[in-house]
Tab-separated table of C-alpha atoms in Angstrom:
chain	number	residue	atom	x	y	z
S	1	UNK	CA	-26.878	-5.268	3.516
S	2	UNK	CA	-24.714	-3.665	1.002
S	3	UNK	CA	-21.259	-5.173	-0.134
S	4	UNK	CA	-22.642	-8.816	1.653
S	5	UNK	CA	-21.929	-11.534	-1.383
S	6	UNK	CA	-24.290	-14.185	-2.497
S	7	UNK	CA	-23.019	-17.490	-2.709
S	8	UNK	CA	-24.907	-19.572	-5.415
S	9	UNK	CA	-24.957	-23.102	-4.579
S	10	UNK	CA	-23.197	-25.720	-7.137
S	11	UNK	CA	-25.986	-28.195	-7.207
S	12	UNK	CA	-28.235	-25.354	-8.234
S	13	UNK	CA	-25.582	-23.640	-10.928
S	14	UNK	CA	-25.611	-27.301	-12.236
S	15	UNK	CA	-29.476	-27.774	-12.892
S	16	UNK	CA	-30.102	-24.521	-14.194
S	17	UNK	CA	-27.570	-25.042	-17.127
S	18	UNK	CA	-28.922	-28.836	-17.412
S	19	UNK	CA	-32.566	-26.981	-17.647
S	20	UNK	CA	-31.361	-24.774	-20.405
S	21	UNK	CA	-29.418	-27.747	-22.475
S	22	UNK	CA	-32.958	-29.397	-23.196
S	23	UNK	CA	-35.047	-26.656	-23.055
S	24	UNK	CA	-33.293	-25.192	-26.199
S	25	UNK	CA	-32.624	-28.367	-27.909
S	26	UNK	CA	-29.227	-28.965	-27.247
S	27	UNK	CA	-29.939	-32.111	-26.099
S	28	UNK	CA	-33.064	-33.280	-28.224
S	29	UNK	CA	-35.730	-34.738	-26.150
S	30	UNK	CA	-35.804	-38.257	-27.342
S	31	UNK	CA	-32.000	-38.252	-26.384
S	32	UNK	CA	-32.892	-36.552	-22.653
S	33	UNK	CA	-35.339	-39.593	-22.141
S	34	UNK	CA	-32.866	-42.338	-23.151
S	35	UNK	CA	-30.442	-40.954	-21.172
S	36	UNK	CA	-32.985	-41.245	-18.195
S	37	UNK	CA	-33.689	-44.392	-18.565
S	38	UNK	CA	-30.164	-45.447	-18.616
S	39	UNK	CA	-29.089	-43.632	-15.870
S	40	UNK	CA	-32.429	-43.495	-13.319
S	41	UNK	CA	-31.554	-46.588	-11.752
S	42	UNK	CA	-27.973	-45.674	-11.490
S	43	UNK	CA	-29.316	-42.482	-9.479
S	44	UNK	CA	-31.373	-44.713	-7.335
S	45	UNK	CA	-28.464	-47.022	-6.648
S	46	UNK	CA	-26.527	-43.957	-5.418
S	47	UNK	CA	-29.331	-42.432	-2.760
S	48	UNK	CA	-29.754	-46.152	-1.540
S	49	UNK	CA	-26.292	-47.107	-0.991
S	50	UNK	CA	-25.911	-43.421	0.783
S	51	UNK	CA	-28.926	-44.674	3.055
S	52	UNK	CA	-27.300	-48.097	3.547
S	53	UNK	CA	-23.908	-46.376	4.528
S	54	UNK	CA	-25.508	-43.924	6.531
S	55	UNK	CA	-27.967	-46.825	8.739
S	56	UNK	CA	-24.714	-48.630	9.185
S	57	UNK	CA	-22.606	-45.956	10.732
S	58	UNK	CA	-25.466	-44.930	13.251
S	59	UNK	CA	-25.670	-48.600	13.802
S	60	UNK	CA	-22.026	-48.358	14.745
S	61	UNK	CA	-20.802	-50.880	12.173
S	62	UNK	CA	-18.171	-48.641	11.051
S	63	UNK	CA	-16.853	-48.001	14.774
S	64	UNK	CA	-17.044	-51.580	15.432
S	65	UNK	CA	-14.556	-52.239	12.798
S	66	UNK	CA	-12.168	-49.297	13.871
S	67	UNK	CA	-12.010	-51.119	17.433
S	68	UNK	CA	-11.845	-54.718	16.103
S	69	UNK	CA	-8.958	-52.919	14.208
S	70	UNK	CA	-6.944	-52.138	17.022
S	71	UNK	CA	-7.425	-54.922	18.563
S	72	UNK	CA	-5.722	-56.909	15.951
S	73	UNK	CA	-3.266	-54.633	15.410
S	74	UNK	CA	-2.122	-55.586	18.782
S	75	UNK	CA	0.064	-52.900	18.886
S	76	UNK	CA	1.703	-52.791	15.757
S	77	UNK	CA	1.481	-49.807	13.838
S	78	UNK	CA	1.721	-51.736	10.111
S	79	UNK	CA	-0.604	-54.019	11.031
S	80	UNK	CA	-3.060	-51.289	11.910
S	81	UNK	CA	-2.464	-49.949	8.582
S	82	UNK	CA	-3.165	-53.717	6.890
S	83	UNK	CA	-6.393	-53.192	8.549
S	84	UNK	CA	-7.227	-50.026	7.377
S	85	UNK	CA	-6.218	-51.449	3.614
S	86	UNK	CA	-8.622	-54.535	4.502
S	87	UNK	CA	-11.616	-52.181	5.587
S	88	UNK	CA	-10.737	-49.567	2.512
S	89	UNK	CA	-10.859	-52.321	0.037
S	90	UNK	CA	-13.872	-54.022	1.204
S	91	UNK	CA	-15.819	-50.948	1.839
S	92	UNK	CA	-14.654	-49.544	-1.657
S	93	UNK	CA	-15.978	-53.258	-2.936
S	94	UNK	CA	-18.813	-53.729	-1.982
S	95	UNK	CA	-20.455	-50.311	-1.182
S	96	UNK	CA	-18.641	-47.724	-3.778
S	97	UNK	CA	-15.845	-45.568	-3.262
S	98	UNK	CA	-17.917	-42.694	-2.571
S	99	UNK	CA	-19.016	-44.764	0.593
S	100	UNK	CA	-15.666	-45.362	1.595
S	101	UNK	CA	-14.461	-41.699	1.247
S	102	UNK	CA	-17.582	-40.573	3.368
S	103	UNK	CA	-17.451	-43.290	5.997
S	104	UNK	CA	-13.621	-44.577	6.802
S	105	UNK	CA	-11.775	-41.407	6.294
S	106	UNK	CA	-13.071	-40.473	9.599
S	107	UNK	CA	-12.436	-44.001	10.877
S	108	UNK	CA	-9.130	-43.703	10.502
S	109	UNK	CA	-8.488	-40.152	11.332
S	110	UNK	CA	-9.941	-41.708	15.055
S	111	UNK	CA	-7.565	-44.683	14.484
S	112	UNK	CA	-4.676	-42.801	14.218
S	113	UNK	CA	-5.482	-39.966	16.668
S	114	UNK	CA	-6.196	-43.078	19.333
S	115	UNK	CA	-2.820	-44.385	18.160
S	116	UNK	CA	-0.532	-41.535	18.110
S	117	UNK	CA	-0.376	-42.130	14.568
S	118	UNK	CA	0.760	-39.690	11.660
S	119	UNK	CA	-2.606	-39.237	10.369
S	120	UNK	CA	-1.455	-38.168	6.827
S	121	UNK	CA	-0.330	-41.758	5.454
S	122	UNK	CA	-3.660	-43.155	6.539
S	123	UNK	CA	-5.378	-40.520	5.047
S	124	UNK	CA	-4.246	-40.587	2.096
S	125	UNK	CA	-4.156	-45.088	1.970
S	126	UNK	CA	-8.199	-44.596	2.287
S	127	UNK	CA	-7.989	-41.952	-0.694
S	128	UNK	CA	-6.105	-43.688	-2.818
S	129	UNK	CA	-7.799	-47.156	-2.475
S	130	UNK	CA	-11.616	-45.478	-2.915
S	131	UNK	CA	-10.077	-45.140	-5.958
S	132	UNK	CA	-8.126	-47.883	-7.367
S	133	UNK	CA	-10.194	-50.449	-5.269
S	134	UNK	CA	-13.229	-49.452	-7.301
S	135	UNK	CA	-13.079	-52.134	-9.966
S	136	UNK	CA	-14.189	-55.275	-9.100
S	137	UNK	CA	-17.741	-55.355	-9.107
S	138	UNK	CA	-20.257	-52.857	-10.751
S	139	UNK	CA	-21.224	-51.492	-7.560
S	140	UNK	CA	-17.786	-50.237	-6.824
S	141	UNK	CA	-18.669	-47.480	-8.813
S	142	UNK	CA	-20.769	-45.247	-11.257
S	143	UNK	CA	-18.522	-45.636	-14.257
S	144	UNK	CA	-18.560	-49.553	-13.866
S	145	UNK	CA	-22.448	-49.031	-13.585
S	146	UNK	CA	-22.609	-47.524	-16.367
S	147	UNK	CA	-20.492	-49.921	-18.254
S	148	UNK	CA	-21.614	-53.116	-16.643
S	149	UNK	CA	-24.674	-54.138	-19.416
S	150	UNK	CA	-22.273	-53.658	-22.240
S	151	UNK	CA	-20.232	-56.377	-21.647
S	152	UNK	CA	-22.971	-58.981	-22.006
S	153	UNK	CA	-23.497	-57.503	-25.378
S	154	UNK	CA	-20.240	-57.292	-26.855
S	155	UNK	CA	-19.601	-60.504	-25.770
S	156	UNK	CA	-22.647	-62.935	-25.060
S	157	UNK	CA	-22.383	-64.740	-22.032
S	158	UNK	CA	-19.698	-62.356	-20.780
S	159	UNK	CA	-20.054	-60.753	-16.953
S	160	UNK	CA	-18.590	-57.466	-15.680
S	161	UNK	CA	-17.199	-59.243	-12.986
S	162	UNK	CA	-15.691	-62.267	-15.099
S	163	UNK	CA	-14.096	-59.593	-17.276
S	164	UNK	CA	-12.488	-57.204	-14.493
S	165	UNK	CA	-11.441	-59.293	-11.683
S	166	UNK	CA	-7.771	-59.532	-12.799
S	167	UNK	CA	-7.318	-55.971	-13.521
S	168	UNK	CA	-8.960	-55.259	-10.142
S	169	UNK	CA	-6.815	-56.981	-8.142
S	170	UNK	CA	-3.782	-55.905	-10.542
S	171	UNK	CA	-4.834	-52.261	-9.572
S	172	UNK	CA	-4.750	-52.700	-5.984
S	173	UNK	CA	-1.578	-55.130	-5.666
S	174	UNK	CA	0.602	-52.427	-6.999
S	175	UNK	CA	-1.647	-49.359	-5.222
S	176	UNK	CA	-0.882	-50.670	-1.641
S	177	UNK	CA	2.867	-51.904	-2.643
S	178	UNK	CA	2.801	-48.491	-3.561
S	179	UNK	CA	1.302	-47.218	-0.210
S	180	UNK	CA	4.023	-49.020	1.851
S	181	UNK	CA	7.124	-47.794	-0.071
S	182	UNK	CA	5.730	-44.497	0.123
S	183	UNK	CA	4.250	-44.159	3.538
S	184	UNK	CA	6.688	-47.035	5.482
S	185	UNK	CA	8.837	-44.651	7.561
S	186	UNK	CA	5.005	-43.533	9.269
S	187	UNK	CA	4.025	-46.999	9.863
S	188	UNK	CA	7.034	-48.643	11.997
S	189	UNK	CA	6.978	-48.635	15.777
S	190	UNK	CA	4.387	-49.647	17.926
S	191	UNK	CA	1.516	-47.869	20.209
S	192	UNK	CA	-0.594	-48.353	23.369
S	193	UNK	CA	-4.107	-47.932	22.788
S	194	UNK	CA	-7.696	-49.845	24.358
S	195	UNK	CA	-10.156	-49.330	22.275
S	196	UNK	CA	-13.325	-47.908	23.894
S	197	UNK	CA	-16.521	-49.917	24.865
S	198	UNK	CA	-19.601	-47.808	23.202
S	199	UNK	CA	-22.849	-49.554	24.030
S	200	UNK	CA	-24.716	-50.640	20.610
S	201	UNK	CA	-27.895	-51.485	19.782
S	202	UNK	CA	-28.044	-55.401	20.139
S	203	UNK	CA	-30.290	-55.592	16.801
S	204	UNK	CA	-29.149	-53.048	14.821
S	205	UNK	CA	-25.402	-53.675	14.749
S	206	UNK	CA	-26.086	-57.104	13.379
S	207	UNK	CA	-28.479	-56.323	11.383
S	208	UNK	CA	-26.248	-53.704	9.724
S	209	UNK	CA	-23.138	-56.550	9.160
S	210	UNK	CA	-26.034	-58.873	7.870
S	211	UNK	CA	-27.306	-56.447	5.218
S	212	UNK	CA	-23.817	-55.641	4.008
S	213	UNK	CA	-22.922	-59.377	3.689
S	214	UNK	CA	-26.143	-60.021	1.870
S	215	UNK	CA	-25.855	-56.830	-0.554
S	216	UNK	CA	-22.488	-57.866	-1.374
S	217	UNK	CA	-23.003	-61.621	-2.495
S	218	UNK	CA	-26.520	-60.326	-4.417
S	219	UNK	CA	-24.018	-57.940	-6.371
S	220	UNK	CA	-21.511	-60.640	-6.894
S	221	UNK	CA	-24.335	-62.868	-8.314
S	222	UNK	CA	-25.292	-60.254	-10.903
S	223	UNK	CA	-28.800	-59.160	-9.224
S	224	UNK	CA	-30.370	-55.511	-10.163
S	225	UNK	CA	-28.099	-52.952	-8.385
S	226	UNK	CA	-30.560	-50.165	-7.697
S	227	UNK	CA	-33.492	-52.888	-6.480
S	228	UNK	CA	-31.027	-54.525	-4.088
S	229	UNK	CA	-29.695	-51.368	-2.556
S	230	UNK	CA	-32.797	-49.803	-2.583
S	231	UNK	CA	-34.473	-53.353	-0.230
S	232	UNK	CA	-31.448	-53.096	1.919
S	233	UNK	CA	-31.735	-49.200	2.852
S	234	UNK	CA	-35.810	-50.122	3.041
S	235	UNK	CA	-35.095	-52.872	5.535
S	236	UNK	CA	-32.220	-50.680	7.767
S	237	UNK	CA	-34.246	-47.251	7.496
S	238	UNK	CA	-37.453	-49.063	8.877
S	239	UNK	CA	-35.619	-51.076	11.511
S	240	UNK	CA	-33.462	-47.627	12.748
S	241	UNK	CA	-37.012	-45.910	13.078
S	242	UNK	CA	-38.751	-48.491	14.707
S	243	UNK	CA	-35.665	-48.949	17.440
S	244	UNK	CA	-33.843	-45.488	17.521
S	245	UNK	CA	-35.133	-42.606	15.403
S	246	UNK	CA	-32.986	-40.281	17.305
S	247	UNK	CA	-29.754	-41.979	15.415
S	248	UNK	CA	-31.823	-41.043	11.894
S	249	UNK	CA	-31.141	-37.836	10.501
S	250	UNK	CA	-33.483	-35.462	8.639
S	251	UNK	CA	-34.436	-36.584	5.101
S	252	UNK	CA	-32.390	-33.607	3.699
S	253	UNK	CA	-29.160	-34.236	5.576
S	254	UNK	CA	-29.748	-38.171	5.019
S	255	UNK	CA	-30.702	-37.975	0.951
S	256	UNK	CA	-27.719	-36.528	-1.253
S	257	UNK	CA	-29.823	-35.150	-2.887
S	258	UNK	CA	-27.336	-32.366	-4.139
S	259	UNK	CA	-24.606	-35.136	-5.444
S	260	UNK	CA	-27.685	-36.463	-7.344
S	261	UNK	CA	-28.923	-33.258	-9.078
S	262	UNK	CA	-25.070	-32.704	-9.862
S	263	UNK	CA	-23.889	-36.218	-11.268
S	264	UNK	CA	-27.382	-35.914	-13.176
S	265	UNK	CA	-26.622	-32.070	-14.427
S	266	UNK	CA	-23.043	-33.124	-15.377
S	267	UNK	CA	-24.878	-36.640	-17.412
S	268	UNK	CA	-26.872	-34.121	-19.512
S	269	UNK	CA	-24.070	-31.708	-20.177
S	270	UNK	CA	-21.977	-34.799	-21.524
S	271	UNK	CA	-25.058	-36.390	-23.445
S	272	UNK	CA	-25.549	-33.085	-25.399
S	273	UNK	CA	-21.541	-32.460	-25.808
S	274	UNK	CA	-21.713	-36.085	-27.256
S	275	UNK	CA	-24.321	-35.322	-29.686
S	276	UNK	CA	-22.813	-32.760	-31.497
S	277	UNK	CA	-19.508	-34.370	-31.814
S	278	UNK	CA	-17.528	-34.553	-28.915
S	279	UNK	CA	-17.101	-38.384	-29.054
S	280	UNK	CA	-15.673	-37.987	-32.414
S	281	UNK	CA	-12.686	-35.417	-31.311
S	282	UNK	CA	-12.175	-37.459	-27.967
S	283	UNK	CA	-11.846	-40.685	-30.295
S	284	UNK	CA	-8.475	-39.344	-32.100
S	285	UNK	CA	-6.487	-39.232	-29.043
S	286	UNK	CA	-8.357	-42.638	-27.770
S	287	UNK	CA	-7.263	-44.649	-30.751
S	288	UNK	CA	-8.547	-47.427	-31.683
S	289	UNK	CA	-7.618	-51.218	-32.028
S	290	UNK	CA	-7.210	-53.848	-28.760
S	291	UNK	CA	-3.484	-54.205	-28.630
S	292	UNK	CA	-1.364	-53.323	-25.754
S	293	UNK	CA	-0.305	-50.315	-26.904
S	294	UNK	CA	-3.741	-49.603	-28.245
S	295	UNK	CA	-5.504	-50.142	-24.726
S	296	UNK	CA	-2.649	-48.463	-22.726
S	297	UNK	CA	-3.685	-45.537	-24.824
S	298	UNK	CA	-7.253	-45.590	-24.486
S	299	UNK	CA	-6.892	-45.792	-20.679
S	300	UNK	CA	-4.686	-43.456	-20.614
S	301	UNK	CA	-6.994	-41.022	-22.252
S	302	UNK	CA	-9.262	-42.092	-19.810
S	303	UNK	CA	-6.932	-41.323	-17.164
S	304	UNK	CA	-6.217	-37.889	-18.574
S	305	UNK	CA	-9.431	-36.605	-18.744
S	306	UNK	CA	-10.812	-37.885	-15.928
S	307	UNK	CA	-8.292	-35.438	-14.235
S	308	UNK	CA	-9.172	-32.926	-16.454
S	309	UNK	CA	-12.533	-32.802	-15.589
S	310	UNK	CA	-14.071	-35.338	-13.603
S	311	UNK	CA	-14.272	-39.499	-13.986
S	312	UNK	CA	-17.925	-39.815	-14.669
S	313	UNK	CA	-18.070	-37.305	-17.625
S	314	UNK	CA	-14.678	-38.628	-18.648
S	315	UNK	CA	-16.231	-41.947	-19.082
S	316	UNK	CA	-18.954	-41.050	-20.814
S	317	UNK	CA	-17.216	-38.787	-23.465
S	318	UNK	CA	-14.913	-41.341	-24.236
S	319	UNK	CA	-17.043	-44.630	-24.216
S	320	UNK	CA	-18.004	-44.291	-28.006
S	321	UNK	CA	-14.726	-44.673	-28.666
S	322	UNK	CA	-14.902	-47.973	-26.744
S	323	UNK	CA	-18.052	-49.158	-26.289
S	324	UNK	CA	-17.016	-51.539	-29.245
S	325	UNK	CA	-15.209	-54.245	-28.025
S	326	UNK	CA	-14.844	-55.505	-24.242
S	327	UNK	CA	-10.831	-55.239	-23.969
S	328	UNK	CA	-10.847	-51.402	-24.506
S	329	UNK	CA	-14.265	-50.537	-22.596
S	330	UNK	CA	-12.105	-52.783	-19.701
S	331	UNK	CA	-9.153	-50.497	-20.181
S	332	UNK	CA	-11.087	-47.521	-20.152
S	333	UNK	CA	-12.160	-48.531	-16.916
S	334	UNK	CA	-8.786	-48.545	-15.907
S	335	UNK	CA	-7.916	-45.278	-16.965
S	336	UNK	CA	-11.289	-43.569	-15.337
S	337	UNK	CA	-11.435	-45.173	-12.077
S	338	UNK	CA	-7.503	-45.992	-11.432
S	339	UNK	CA	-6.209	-42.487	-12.900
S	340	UNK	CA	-8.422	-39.932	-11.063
S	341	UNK	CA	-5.598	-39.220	-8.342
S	342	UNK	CA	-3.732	-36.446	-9.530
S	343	UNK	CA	-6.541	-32.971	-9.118
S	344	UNK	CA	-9.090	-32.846	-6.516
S	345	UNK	CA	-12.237	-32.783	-8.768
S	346	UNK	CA	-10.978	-35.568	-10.410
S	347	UNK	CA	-13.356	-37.930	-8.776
S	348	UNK	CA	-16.624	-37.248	-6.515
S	349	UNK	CA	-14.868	-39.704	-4.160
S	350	UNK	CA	-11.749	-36.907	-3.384
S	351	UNK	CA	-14.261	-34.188	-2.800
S	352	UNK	CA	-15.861	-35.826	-0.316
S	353	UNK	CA	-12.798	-37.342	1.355
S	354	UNK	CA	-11.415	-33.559	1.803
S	355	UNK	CA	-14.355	-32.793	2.955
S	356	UNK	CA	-14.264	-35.387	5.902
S	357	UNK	CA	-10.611	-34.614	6.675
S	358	UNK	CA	-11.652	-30.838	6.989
S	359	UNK	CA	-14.175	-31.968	9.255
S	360	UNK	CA	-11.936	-34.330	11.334
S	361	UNK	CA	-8.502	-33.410	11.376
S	362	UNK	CA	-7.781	-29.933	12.720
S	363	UNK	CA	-4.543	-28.519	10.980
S	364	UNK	CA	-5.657	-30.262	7.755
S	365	UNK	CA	-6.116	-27.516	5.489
S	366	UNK	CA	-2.777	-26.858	6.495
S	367	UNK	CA	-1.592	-29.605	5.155
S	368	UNK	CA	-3.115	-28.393	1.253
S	369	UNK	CA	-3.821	-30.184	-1.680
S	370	UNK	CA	-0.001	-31.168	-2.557
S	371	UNK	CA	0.551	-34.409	-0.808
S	372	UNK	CA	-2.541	-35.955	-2.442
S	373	UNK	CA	-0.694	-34.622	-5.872
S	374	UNK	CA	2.494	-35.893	-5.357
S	375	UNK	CA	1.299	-38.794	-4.823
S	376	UNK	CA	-1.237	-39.178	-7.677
S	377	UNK	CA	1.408	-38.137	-9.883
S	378	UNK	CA	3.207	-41.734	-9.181
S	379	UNK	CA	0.505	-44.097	-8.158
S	380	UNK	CA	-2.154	-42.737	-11.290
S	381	UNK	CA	0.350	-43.744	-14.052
S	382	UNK	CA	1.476	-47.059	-12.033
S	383	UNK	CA	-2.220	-48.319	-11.607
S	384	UNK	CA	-3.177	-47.139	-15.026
S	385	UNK	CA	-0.641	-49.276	-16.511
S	386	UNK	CA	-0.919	-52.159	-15.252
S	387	UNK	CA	-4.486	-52.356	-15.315
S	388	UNK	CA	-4.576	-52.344	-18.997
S	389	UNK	CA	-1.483	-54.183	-19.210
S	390	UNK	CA	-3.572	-57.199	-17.374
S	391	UNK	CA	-6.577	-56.204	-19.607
S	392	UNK	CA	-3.966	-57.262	-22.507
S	393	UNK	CA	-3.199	-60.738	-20.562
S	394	UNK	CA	-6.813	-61.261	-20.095
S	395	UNK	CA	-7.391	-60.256	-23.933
């Protein structure tokens, strides 16, 4: 029909360009194939834990927390709201922020609509803490993934974990202090609410806690991400199929298949940026050095750019520039995965949690992009900080 307009898809933009950045040479081809074997199983790790998230939410483990919830919120609306922090933090934790973003934010949109709750504050508390939650363990997300084997060989006998757990919990002290001075007019008062009985599958729900529990102590221990993800979404998918297919989606809609050719496109784009020099120019405004001021700079640079652009090509530009010693690849951290709250592309995790509140909270695009702003523009350089100021204590 004439006049009607073609929309391209993103994922496809994305692969196309990635396609053309090795087929001329931009990218040489011995580069390409490190660069897939570095990132493959950090792919993998991201369609598994999708599959994990996904079995567990038609298993109704995510639904059985909202009620348990408001149960023990007995009425009060801040203690609600601890909950939510609780569920956002372990969620972020132990199955990546991107999980959290998908699979709470409508959690709590129910919470508070069964509540008679502003929705906004609790909306934005899961946003915020897929964010700044995302530091503890490799898992939590992509960057730390891609960070995680370095530390070992900077520093022999040196874990991810052992190195970021103070920052981590720095990062989320001052994120929900934060929260509550910002959002504690919305959470006095009390409600009445009984939380529905939904039947559940007596096999699956457990099964679904069980798995969770067990992928979060094998990631604790240090055991292969993408191996361990990949067993647990195995061991739910086959269970779900053998008890309720109807409550498994189509491979398509279940696969993210278009996150994965994106994050992949936007790997290549950075690989092939970095080989002809882009590391270099990012490492002036980096710095260099592991003082205080030096890693306050370097994560903020990481901070900066991850708005800029996005957190996972962020980190990648700028790890040359820290990839040398484990007190600025720590603060870098900082700055990529504790700054990206200020634009909404800043982190795949905001995408996808505007996505969900478009989906379910009516009036929400009403509501725009500014409150998530505002309040990036204060938390972002409060988190940033004092993650690499605890970097420096640790240091």
């Amino acid at each position: 029909m004439a006049g009607r307009r073609v929309r391209v898809p993103l994922w496809s933009v994305a692969v196309v360009l990635a396609g053309i950045v090795v087929a001329v040479g931009w990218l040489p081809l011995d580069a390409a194939g490190e660069l897939a074997e570095r990132v493959g199983p950090i792919l993998l790790f991201l369609v598994a834990i999708t599959v994990v998230a996904e079995m567990c939410a038609a298993a109704g483990l995510f639904d059985a927390a909202a009620s348990w919830a408001v149960r023990l919120a007995r009425g009060s609306r801040l203690r609600l709201w601890g909950l939510v922090v609780l569920l956002a933090c372990v969620c972020t934790i132990v199955l990546s922020l991107d999980t959290t973003a998908v699979l709470v934010t409508p959690v709590v949109l129910t919470l508070a609509r069964r509540t008679g709750s502003r929705p906004l504050p609790f909306a934005l508390t899961v946003l915020a803490l897929a964010n700044t939650a995302s530091l503890l363990l490799p898992v939590s997300n992509l960057t730390n993934l891609l960070a995680a084997h370095r530390f070992a060989r900077l520093e022999p006998g040196t874990s991810y974990t052992a190195t970021m757990w103070l920052p981590a919990l720095v990062v989320i002290a001052v994120t929900v202090l934060y929260l509550f001075v910002a959002h504690h007019r919305d959470l006095r008062g009390t409600f009445d609410a009984v939380a529905p009985t939904t039947e559940r599958d007596p096999v699956l729900l457990p099964l679904a806690a069980l798995v969770t529990v067990a992928l979060g102590v094998c990631f604790a221990v240090g055991l292969p991400v993408a191996l361990v993800a990949l067993a647990g979404a195995v061991l739910l998918l086959a269970v779900t199929l053998v008890r309720r297919r109807d409550l498994v989606a189509p491979v398509g809609e279940l696969v993210p298949w278009r996150t994965v050719l994106v994050v992949a496109s936007l790997f290549v784009a950075v690989e092939a940026w970095q080989v002809h020099g882009l590391g270099d120019l990012l490492a002036r405004f980096a710095g260099t050095g592991n003082g205080t001021g030096d890693l306050l700079q370097v994560a903020g640079a990481g901070a900066v750019a991850a708005n800029a652009v996005n957190n996972l090509p962020a980190y990648l530009a700028l790890e040359p520039a820290a990839a040398g010693d484990p007190a600025r690849l720590a603060a870098l951290l900082v700055g990529v995965n504790a700054g990206p709250l200020i634009t909404p592309w800043a982190s795949v995790a905001t995408v996808l949690w505007w996505v969900q509140c478009s989906r379910h909270w009516m009036g929400f695009r009403e509501v725009g992009w500014w409150p998530l702003v505002r309040q990036g523009l204060v938390l972002a350089p409060l988190a940033v900080v004092a993650g690499a100021l605890a970097v420096a204590a640790v240091a």
